[in-house]
PDB file of C-alpha atoms and ligand atoms in Angstrom:
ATOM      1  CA  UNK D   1       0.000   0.000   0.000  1.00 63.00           C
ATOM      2  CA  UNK D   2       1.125   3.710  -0.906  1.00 69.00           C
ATOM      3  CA  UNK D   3       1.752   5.383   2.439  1.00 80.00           C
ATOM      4  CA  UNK D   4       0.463   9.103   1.930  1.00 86.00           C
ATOM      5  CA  UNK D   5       1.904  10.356   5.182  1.00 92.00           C
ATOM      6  CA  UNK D   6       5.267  10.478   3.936  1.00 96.00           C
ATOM      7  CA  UNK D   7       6.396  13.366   1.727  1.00 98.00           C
ATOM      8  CA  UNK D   8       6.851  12.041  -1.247  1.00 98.00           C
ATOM      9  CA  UNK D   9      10.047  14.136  -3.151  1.00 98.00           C
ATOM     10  CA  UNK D  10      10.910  12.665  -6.601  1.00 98.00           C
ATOM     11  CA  UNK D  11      13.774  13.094  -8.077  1.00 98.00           C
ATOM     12  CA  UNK D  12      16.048  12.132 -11.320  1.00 98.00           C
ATOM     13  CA  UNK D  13      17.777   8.974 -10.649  1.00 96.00           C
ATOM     14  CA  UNK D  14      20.963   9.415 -12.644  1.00 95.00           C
ATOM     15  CA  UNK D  15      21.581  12.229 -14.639  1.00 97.00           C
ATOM     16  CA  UNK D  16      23.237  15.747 -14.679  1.00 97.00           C
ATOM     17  CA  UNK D  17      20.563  16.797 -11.629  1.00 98.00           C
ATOM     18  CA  UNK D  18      21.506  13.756  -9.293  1.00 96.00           C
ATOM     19  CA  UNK D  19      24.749  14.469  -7.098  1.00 96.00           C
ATOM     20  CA  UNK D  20      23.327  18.115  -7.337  1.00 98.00           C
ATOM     21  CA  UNK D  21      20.244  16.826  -6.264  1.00 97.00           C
ATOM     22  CA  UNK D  22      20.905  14.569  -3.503  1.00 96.00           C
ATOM     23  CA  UNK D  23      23.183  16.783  -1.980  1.00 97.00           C
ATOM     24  CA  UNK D  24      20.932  19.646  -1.763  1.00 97.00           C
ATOM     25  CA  UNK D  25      18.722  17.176   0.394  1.00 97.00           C
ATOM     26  CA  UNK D  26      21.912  15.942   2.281  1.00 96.00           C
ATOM     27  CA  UNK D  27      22.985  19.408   3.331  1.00 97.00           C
ATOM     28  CA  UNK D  28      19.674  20.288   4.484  1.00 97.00           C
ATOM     29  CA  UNK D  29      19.740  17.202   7.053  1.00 96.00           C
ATOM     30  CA  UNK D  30      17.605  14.753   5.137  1.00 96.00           C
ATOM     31  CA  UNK D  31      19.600  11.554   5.894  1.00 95.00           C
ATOM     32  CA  UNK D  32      18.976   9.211   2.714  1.00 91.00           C
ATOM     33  CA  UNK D  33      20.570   5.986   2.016  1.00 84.00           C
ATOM     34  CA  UNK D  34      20.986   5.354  -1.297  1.00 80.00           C
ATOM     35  CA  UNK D  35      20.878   2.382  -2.705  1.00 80.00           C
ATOM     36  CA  UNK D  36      21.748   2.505  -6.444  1.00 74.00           C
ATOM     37  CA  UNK D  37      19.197   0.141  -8.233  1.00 79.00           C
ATOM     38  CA  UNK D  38      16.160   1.266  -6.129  1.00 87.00           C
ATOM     39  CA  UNK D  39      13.207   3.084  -7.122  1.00 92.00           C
ATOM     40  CA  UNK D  40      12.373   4.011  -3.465  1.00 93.00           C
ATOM     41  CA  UNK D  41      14.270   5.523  -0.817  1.00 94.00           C
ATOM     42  CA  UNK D  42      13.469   6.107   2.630  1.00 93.00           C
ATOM     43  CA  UNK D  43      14.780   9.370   4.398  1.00 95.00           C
ATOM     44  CA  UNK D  44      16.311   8.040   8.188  1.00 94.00           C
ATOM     45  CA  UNK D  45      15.281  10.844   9.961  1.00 95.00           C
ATOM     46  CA  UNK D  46      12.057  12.218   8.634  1.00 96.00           C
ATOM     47  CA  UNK D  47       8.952  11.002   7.389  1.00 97.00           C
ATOM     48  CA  UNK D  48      10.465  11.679   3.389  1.00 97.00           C
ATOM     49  CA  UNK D  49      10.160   8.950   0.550  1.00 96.00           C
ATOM     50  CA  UNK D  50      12.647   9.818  -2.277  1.00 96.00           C
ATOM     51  CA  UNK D  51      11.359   8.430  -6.054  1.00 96.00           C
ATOM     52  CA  UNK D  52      14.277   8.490  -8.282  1.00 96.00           C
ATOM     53  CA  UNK D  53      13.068   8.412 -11.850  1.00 97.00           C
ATOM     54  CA  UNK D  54      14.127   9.354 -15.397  1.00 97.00           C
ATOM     55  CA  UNK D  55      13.610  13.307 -15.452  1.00 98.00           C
ATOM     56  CA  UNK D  56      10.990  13.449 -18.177  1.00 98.00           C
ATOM     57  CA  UNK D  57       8.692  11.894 -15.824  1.00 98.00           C
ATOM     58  CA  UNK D  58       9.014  14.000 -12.681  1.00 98.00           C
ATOM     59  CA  UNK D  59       6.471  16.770 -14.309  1.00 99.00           C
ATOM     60  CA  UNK D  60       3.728  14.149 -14.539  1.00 98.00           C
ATOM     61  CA  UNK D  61       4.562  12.908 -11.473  1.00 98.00           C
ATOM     62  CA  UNK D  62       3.873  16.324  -9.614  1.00 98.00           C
ATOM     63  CA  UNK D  63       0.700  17.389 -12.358  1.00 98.00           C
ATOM     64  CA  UNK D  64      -0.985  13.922 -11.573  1.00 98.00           C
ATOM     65  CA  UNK D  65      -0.410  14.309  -7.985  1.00 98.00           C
ATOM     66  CA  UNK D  66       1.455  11.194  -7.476  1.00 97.00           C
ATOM     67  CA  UNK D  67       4.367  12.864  -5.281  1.00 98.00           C
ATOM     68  CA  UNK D  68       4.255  15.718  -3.304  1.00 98.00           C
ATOM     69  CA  UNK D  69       7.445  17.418  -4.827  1.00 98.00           C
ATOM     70  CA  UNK D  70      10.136  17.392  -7.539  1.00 98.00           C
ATOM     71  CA  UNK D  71      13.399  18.583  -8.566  1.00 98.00           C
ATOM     72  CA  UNK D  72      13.784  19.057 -12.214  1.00 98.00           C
ATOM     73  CA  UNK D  73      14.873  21.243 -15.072  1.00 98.00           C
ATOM     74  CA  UNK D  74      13.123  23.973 -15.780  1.00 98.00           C
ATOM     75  CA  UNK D  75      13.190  22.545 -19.692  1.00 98.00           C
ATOM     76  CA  UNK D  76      11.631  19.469 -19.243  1.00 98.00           C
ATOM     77  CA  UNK D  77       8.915  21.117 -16.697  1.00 99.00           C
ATOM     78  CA  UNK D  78       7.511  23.782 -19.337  1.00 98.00           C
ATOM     79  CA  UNK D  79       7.909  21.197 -22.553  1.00 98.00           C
ATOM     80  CA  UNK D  80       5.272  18.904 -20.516  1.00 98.00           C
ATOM     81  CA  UNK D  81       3.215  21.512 -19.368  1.00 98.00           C
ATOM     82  CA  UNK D  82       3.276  23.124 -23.106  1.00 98.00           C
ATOM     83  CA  UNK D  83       2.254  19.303 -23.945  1.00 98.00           C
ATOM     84  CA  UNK D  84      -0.102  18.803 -21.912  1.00 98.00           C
ATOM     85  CA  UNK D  85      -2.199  22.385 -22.489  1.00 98.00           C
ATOM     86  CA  UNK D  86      -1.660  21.146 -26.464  1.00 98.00           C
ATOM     87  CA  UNK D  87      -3.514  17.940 -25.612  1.00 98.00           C
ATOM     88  CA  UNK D  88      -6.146  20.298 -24.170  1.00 98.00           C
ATOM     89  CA  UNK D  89      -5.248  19.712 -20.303  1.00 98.00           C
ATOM     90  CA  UNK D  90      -4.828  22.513 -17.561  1.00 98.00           C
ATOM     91  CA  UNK D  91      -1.821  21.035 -16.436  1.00 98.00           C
ATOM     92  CA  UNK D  92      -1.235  22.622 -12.506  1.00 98.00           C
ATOM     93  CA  UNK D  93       1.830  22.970  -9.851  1.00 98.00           C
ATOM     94  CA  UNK D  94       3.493  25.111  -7.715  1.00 98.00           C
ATOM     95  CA  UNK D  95       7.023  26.515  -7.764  1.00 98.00           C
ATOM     96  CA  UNK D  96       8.688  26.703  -4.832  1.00 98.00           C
ATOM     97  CA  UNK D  97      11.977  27.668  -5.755  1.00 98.00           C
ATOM     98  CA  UNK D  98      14.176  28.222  -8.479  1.00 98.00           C
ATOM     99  CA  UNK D  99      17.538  25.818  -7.656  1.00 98.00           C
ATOM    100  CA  UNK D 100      21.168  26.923  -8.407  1.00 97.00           C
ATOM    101  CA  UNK D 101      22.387  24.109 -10.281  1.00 98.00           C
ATOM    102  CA  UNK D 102      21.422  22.716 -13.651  1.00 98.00           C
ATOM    103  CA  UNK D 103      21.753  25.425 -15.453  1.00 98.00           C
ATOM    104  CA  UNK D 104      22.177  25.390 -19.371  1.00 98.00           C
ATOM    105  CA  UNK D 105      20.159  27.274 -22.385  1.00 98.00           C
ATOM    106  CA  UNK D 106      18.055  25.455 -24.833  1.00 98.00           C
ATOM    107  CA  UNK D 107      19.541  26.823 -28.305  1.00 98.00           C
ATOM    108  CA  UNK D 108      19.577  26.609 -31.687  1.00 98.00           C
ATOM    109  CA  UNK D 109      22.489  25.309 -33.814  1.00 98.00           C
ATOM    110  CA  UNK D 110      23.417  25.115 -37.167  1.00 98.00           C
ATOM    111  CA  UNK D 111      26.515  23.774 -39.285  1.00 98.00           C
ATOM    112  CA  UNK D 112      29.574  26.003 -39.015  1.00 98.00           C
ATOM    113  CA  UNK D 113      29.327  27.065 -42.665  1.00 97.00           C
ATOM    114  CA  UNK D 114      25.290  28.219 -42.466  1.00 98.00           C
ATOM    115  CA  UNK D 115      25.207  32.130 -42.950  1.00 98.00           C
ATOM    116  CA  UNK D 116      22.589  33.306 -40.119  1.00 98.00           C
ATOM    117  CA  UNK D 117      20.829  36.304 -40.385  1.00 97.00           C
ATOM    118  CA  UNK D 118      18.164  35.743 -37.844  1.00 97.00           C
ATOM    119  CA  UNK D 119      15.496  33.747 -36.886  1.00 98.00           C
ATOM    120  CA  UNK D 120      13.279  34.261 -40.150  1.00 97.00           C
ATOM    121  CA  UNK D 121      16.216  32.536 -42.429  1.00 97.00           C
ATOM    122  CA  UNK D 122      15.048  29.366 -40.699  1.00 98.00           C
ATOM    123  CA  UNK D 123      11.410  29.397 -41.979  1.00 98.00           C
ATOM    124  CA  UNK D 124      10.607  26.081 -43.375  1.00 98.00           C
ATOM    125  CA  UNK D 125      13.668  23.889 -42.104  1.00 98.00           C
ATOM    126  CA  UNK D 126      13.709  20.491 -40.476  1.00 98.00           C
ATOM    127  CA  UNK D 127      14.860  20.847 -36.731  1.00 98.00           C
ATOM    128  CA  UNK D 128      16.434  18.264 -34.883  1.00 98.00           C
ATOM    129  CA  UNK D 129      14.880  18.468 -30.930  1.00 98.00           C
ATOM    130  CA  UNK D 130      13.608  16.976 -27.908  1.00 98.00           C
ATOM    131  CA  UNK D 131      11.604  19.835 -27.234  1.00 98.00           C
ATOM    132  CA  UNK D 132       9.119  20.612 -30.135  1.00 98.00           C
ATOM    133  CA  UNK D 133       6.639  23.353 -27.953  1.00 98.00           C
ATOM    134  CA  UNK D 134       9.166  25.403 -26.621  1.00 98.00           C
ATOM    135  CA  UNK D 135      10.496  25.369 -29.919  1.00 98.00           C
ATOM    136  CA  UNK D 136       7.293  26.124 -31.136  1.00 98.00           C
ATOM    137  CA  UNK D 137       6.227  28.726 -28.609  1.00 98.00           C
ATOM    138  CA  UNK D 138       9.790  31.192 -30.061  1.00 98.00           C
ATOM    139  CA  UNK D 139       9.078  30.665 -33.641  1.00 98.00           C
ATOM    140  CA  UNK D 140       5.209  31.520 -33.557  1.00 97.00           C
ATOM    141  CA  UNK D 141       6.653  35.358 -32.283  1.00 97.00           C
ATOM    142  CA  UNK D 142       8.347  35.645 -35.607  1.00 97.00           C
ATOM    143  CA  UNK D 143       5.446  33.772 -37.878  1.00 96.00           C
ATOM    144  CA  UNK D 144       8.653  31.070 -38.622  1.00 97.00           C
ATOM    145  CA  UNK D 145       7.100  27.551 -39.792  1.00 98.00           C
ATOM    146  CA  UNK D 146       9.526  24.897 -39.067  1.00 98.00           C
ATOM    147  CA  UNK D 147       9.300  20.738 -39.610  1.00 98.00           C
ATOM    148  CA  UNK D 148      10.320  18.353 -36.938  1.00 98.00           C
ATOM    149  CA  UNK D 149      12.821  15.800 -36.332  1.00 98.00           C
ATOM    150  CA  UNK D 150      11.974  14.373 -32.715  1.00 98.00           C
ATOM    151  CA  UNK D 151      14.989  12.470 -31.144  1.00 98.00           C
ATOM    152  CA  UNK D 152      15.327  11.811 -27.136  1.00 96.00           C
ATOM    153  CA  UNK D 153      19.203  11.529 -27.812  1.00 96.00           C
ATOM    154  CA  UNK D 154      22.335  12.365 -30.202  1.00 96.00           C
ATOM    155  CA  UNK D 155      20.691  15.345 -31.656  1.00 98.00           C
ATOM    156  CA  UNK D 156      23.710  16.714 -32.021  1.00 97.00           C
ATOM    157  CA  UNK D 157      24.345  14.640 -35.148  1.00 97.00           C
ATOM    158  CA  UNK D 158      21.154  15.226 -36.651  1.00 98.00           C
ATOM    159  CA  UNK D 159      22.481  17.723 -39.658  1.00 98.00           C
ATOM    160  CA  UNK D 160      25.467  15.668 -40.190  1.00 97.00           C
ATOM    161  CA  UNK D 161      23.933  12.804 -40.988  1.00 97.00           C
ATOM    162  CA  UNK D 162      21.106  14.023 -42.679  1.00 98.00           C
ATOM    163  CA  UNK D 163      18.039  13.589 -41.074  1.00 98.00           C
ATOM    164  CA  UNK D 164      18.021  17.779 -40.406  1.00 98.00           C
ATOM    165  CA  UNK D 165      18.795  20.954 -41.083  1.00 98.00           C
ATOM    166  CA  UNK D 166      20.152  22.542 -37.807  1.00 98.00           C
ATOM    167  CA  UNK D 167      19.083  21.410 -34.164  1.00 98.00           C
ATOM    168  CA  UNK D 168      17.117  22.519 -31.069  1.00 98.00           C
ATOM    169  CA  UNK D 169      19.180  21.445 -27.952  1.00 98.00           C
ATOM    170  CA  UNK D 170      20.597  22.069 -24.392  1.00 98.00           C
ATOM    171  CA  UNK D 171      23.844  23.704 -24.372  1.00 97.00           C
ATOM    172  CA  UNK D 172      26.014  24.240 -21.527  1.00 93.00           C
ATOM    173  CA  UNK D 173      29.755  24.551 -22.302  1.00 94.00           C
ATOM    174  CA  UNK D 174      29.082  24.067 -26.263  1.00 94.00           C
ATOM    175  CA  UNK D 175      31.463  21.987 -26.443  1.00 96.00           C
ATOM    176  CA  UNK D 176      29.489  19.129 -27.737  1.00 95.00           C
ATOM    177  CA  UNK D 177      28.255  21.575 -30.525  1.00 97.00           C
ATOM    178  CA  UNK D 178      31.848  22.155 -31.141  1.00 97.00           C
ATOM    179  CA  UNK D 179      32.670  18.717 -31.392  1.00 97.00           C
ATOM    180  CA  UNK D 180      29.780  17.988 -34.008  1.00 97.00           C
ATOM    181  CA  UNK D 181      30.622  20.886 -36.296  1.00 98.00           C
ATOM    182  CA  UNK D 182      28.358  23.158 -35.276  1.00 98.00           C
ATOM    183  CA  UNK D 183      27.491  26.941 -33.944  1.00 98.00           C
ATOM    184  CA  UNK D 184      25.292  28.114 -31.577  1.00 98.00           C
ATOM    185  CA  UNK D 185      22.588  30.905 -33.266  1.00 98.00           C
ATOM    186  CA  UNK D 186      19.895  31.818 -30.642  1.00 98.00           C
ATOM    187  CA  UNK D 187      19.150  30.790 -27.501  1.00 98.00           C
ATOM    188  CA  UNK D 188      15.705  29.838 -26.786  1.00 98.00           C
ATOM    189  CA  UNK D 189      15.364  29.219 -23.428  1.00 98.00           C
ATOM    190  CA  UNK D 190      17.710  29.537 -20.014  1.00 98.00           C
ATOM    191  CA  UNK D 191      17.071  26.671 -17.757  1.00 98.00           C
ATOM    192  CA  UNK D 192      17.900  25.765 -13.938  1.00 98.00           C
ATOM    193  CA  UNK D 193      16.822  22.891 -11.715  1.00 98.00           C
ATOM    194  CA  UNK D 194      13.353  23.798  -9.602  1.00 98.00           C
ATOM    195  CA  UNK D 195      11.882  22.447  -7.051  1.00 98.00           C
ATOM    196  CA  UNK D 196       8.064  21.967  -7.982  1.00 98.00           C
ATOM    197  CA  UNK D 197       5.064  20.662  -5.346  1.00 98.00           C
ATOM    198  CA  UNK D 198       1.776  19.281  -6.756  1.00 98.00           C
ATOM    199  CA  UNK D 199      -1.691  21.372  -6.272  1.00 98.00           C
ATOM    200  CA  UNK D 200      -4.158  20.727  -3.611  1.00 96.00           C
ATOM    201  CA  UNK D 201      -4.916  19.426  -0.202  1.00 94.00           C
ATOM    202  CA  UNK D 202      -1.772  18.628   2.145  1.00 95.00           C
ATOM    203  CA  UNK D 203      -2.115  17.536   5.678  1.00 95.00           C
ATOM    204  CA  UNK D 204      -1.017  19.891   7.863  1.00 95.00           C
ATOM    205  CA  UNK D 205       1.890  17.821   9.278  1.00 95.00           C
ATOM    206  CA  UNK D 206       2.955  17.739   5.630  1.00 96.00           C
ATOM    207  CA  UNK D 207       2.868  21.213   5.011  1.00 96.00           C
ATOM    208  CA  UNK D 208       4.682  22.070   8.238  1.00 97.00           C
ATOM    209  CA  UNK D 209       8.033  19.408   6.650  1.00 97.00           C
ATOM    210  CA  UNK D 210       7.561  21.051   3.459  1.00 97.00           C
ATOM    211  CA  UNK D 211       8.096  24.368   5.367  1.00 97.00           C
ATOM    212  CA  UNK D 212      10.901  23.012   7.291  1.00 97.00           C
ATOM    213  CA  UNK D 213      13.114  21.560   4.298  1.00 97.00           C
ATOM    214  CA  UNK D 214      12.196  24.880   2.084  1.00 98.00           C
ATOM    215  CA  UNK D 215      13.547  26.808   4.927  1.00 98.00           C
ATOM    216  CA  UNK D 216      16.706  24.716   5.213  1.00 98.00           C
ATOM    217  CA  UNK D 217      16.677  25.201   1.417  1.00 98.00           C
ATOM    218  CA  UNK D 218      16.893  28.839   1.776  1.00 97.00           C
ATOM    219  CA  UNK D 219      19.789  28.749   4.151  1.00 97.00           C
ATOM    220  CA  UNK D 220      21.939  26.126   2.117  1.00 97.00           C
ATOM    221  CA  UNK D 221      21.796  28.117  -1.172  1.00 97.00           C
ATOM    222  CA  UNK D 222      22.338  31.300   0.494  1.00 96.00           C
ATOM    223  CA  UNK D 223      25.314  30.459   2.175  1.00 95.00           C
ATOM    224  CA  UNK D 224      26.691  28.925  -1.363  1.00 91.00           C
ATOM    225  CA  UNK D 225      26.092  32.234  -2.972  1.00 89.00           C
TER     226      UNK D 225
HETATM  227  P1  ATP A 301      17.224  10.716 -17.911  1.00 87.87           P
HETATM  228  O1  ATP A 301      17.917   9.414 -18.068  1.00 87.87           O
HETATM  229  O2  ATP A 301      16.861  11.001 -16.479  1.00 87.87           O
HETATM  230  O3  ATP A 301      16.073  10.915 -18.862  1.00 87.87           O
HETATM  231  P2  ATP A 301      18.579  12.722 -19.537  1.00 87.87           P
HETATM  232  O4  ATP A 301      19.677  12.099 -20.318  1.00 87.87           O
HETATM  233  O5  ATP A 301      17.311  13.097 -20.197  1.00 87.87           O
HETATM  234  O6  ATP A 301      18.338  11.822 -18.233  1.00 87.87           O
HETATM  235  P3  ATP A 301      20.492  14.660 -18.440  1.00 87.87           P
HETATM  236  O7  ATP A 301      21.421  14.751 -19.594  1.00 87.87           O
HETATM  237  O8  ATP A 301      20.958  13.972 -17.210  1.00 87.87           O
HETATM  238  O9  ATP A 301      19.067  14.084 -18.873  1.00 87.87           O
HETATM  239  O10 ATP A 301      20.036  16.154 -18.090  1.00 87.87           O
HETATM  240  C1  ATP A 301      19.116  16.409 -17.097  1.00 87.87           C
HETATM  241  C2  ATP A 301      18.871  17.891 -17.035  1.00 87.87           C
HETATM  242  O11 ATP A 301      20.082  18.566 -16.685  1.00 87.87           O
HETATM  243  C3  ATP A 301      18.447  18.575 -18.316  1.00 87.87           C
HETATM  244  O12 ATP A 301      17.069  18.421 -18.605  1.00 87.87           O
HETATM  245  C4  ATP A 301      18.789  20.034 -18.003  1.00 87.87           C
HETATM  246  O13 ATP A 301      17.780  20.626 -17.213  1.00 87.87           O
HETATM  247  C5  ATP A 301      20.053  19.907 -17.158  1.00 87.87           C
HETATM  248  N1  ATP A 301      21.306  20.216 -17.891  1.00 87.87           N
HETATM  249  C6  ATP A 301      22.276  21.030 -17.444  1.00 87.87           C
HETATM  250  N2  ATP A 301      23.284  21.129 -18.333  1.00 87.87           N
HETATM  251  C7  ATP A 301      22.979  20.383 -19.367  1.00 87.87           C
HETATM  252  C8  ATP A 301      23.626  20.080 -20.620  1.00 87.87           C
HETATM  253  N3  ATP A 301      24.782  20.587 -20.962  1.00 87.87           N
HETATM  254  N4  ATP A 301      23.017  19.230 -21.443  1.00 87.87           N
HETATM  255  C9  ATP A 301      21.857  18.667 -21.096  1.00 87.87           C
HETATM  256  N5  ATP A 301      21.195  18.941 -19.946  1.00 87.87           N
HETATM  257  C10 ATP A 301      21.736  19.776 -19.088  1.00 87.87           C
HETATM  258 ZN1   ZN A 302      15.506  12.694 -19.704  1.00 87.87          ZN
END
């Protein structure tokens, strides 16, 4: 049986948001032990049940109301929610806090030879991305019509072997871009981890841990600043 007295926190299970993410929790006193292969962790110390997932799904998780909280890129939060209103849904959430790690902009790239002269000389070109709304959402300012090449993964070598014209992806360093022959045109969208907690009823004991970690929160990333 699901035991709903426990704050459930999900978050991704290995990733770029992990260490960052487990950390956060360690340095605010949340004693977790790990174990590598399991779905379910139970905090020592405090009535907190950690779900580590794949990060596409924490959104859902946290819209449908199946945990309490999650940590997740800012990306991946707005493509679902974009998704979700397209499929005609009123997705809902609350942010509690912008996070200081995970940062990175979602760009566009093209090969090193394309002469750009801003967004309108990409009307009508196939774009390699994993995030076709917020893609979507900058072109429809500028009336640009674009066709899609969805990929979850090595969108980086989209143009090169073909299958587009330039690409829609996260960038941090660019050195991957680099690396794949390409340059980095516009940036779409700047991204950091958040920390998101589903809508509705909490029980008051809840609310009150929820309180107590965000204010632990608070501390921890101001003393890092
Ligand atoms: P999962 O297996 O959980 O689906 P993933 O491969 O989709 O993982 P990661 O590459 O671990 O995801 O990235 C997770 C998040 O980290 C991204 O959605 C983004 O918010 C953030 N991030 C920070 N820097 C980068 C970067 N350079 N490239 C990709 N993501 C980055
Ligand atoms: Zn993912």
């Amino acid at each position: 049986m699901l035991d709903n007295s426990r704050l459930r926190i999900a978050m991704q299970k290995s990733g770029r948001l992990s260490d960052e993410s487990k950390k956060l929790l360690a340095q605010c006193g949340v004693k977790i032990n790990l174990q590598e292969q399991r779905l379910i962790a139970f905090a020592e110390n405090m009535p907190i049940d950690i779900l580590r997932v794949r990060d596409d799904d924490i959104p859902g998780l946290v819209i449908d109301g199946v945990v309490d909280i999650g940590i997740v890129g800012e990306n991946v939060l707005e493509e679902e929610v974009l998704d979700r209103r397209a499929e005609g849904e009123n997705p809902q959430y609350k942010t509690l806090r912008r996070l200081d790690f995970g940062g990175c902009r979602l760009s566009i790239a093209a090969p090193r030879d394309f002469v750009y002269s801003g967004p309108e000389c990409l009307n009508n070109l196939r774009i390699a991305t994993t995030y076709p709304h917020l893609l979507r959402r900058y072109f429809s300012q500028y009336n640009v019509n674009f066709k899609t090449c969805l990929l979850n993964g090595s969108v980086e070598v989209a143009p090169r072997a073909g299958l587009a014209d330039v690409i829609c992806d996260l960038v941090s360093s660019g050195a991957t871009l680099e690396a794949n022959g390409l340059q980095e045109i516009e940036v779409i969208y700047k991204s950091k981890a958040c920390l998101i907690q589903r809508e509705g009823e909490m029980s008051p004991t809840k609310q009150a841990l929820i309180d107590k970690v965000m204010t632990r929160i608070q501390g921890v990333i101001q003393a890092r600043e």
